[in-house]
Coordinates of C-alpha atoms in Angstrom, one line a residue:
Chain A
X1 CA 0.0 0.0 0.0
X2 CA 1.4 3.5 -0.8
X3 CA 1.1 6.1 2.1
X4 CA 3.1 9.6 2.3
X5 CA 4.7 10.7 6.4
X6 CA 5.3 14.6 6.3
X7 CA 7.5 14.7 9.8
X8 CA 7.0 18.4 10.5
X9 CA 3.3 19.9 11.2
X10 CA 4.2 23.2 11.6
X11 CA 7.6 24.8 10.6
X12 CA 8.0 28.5 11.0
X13 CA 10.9 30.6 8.7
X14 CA 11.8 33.8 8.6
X15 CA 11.4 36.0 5.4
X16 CA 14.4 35.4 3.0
X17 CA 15.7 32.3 4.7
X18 CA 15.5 29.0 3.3
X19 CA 13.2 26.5 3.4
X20 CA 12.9 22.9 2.9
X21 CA 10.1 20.6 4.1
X22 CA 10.2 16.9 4.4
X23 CA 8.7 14.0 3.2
X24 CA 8.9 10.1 3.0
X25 CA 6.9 7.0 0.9
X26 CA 6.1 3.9 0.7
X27 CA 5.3 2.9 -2.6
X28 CA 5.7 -0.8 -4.1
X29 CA 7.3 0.9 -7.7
X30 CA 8.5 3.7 -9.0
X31 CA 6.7 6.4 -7.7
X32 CA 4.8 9.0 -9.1
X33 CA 5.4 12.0 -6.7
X34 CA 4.0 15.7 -6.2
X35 CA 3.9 18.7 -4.0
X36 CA 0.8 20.6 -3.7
X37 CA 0.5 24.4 -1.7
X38 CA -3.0 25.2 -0.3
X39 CA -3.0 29.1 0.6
X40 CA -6.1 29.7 3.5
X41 CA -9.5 28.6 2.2
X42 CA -8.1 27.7 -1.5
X43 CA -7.8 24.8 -3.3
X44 CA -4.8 22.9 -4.2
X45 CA -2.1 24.2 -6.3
X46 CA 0.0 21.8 -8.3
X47 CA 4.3 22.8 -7.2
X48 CA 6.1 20.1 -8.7
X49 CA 5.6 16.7 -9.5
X50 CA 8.5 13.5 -10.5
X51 CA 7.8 10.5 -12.5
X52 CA 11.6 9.8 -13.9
X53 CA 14.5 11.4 -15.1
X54 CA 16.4 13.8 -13.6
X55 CA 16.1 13.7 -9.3
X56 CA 16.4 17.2 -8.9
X57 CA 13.1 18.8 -10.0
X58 CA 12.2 22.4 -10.6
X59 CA 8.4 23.9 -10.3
X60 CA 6.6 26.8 -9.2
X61 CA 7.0 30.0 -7.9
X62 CA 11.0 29.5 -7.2
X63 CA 10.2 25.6 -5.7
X64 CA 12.4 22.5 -6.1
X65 CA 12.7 19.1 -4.9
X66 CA 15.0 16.0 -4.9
X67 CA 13.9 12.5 -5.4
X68 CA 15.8 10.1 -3.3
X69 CA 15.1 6.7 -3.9
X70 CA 17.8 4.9 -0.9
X71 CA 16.4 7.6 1.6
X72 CA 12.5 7.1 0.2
X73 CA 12.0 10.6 -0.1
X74 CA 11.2 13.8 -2.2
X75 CA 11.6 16.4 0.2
X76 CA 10.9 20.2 -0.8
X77 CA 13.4 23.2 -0.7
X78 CA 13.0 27.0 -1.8
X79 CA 16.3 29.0 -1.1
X80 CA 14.8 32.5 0.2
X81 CA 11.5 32.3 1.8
X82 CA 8.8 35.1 0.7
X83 CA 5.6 36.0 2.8
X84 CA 3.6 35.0 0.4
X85 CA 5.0 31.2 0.6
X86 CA 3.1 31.1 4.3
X87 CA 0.5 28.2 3.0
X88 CA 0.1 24.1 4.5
X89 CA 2.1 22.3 1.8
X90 CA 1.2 18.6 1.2
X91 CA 3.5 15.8 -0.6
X92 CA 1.1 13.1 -2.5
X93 CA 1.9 10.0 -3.9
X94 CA 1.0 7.2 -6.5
X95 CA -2.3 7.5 -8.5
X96 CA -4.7 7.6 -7.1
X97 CA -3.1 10.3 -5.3
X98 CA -2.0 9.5 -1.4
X99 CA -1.7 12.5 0.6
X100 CA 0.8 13.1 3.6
X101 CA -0.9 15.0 6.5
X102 CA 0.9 18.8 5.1
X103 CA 3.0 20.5 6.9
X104 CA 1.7 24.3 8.1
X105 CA 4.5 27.3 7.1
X106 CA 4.5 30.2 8.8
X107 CA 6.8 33.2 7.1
X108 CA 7.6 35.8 9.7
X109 CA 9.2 39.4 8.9
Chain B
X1 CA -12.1 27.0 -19.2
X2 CA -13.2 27.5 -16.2
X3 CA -11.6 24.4 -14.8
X4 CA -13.1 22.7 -12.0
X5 CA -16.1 24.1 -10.1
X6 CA -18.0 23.1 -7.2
X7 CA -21.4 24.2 -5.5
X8 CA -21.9 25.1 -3.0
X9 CA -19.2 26.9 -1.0
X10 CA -20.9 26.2 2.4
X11 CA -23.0 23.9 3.7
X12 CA -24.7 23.3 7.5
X13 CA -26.9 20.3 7.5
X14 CA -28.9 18.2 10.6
X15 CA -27.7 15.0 11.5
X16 CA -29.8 12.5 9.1
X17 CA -30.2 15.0 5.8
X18 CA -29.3 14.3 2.7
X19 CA -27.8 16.4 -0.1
X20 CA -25.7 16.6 -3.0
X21 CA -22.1 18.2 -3.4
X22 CA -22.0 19.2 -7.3
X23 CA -18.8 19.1 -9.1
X24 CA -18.2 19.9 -12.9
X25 CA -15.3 20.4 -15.3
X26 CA -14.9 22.0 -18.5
X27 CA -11.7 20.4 -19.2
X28 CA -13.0 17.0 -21.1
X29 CA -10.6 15.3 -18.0
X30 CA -12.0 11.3 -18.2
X31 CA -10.4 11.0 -14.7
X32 CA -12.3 12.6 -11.3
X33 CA -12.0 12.5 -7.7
X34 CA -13.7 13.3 -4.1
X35 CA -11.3 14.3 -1.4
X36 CA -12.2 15.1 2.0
X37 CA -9.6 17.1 4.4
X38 CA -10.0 17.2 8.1
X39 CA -7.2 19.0 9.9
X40 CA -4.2 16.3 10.8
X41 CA -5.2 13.8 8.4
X42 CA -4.0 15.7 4.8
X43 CA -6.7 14.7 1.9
X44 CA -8.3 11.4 1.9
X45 CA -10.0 10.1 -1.4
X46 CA -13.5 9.2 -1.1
X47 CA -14.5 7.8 -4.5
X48 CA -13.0 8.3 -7.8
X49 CA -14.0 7.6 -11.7
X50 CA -12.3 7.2 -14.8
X51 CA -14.8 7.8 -17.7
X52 CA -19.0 8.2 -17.7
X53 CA -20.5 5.1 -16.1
X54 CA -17.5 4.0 -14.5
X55 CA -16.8 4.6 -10.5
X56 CA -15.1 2.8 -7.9
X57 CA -14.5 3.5 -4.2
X58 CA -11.0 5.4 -2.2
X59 CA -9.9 4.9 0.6
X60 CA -13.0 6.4 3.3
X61 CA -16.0 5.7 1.0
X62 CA -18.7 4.6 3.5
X63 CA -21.4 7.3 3.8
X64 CA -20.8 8.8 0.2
X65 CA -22.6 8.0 -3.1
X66 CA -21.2 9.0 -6.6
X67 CA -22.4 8.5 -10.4
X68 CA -21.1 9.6 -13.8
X69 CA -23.6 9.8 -16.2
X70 CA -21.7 12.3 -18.1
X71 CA -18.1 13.5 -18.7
X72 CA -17.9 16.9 -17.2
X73 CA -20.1 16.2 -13.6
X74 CA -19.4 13.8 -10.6
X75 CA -21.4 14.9 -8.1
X76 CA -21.2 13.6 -4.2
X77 CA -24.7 12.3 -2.6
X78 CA -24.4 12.3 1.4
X79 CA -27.8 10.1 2.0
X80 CA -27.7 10.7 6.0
X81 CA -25.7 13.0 7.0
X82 CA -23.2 12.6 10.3
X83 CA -21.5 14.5 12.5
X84 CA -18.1 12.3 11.0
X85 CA -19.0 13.8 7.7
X86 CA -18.2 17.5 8.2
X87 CA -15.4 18.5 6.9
X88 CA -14.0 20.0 3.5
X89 CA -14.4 18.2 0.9
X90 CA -12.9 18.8 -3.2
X91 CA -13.4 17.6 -6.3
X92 CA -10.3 17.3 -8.6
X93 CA -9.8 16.2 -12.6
X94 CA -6.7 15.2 -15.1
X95 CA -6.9 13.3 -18.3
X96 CA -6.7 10.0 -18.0
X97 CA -4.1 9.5 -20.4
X98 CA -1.4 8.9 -18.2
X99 CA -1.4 9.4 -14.7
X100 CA 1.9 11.7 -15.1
X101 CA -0.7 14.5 -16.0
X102 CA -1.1 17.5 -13.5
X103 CA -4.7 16.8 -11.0
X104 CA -6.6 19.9 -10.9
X105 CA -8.3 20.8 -8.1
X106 CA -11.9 22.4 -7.2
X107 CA -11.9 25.4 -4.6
X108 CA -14.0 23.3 -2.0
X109 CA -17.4 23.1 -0.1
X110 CA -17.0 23.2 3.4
X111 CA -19.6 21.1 5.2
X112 CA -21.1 20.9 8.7
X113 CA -23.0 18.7 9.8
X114 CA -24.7 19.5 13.5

């Protein structure tokens, strides 16, 4: 069965610093793997998503994440933080899609 | 396109009422979905479909009723509704050919159920 663990509930960064939030799967194959951001009381907004190829993936709004297959995971990094990134972030897996539980950021000036 | 839409934004219902969660797309997407998202638990899929006629259940489908009599609408039937049952819930579509293609999602109908 395929299931997504996002360690951290709530991280909180401070404007301009970097940023990089976890997650770890369980999948049986080669995964299919995305990052989604929810601002408040929005819908999901597609990041970035890996399906092969190159580990090191580039998306959205100054997004990236690695694909590590030995560590299980395709954790997400930005390198300066702006308000605007303060959203819950979830990492989803496999198709049908398997959410983790997000992880809440908090941006403060 | 208007992408994926869904009435209506909120809902309160009594314990025991029915109603329907509407859910449409514009997109000519084969492939939708019902999430629901409680806080702590990310999004769990309640029932999902691949083409008109064709539905099958997610992970937490007990409560929930779908059909897809047509392409663009997938709507969500709560026969009784329960307390367990509020929450938000979203409607997403992608093309079917190949699950590699981007999920779109709806913006949501929040639901209470007292």
């Amino acid at each position: 069965a395929q299931s997504v663990t996002q360690p951290d509930i709530h991280i909180t960064v401070s404007e301009g610093a970097s940023l990089e939030l976890r997650c770890n799967y369980s999948y049986g194959a080669t995964p299919y793997l995305f990052w989604y951001v929810q601002s408040p009381g929005q819908g999901l907004q597609l990041l970035l998503k890996y399906f092969s190829g190159d580990t090191l993936v580039q998306g959205i709004k100054g997004f990236e994440a690695e694909f590590k297959r030995s560590q299980s995971s395709f954790n997400l990094r930005k390198p300066s933080v702006h308000w605007s990134d303060a959203a819950e972030y979830f990492c989803a897996v496999g198709d049908p899609l398997s959410f983790g539980a997000g992880t809440t950021v908090t941006v403060r000036a | 396109n208007a992408g994926v839409t869904q009435t209506p934004k909120f809902q309160v219902l009594k314990t025991g009422q029915s109603m329907t969660l509407q859910c449409a797309q514009d997109m000519n997407h084969e492939y939708m979905s019902w999430y629901r998202q409680d806080p702590g638990m990310g999004l769990r899929l309640i029932h999902y479909s691949v083409g008109a006629g064709i539905t099958d259940q997610g992970e937490v489908p007990n409560g929930y009723n779908v059909s897809r009599s047509t392409t663009e609408d997938f709507p969500l039937r709560l026969l009784s509704a329960a307390p367990s049952q509020t929450s938000v819930y979203f409607c997403a579509s992608r093309r079917l050919a190949g699950s590699t293609d981007t999920q779109y999602f709806g913006p949501g109908t929040r639901l209470t159920v007292l």
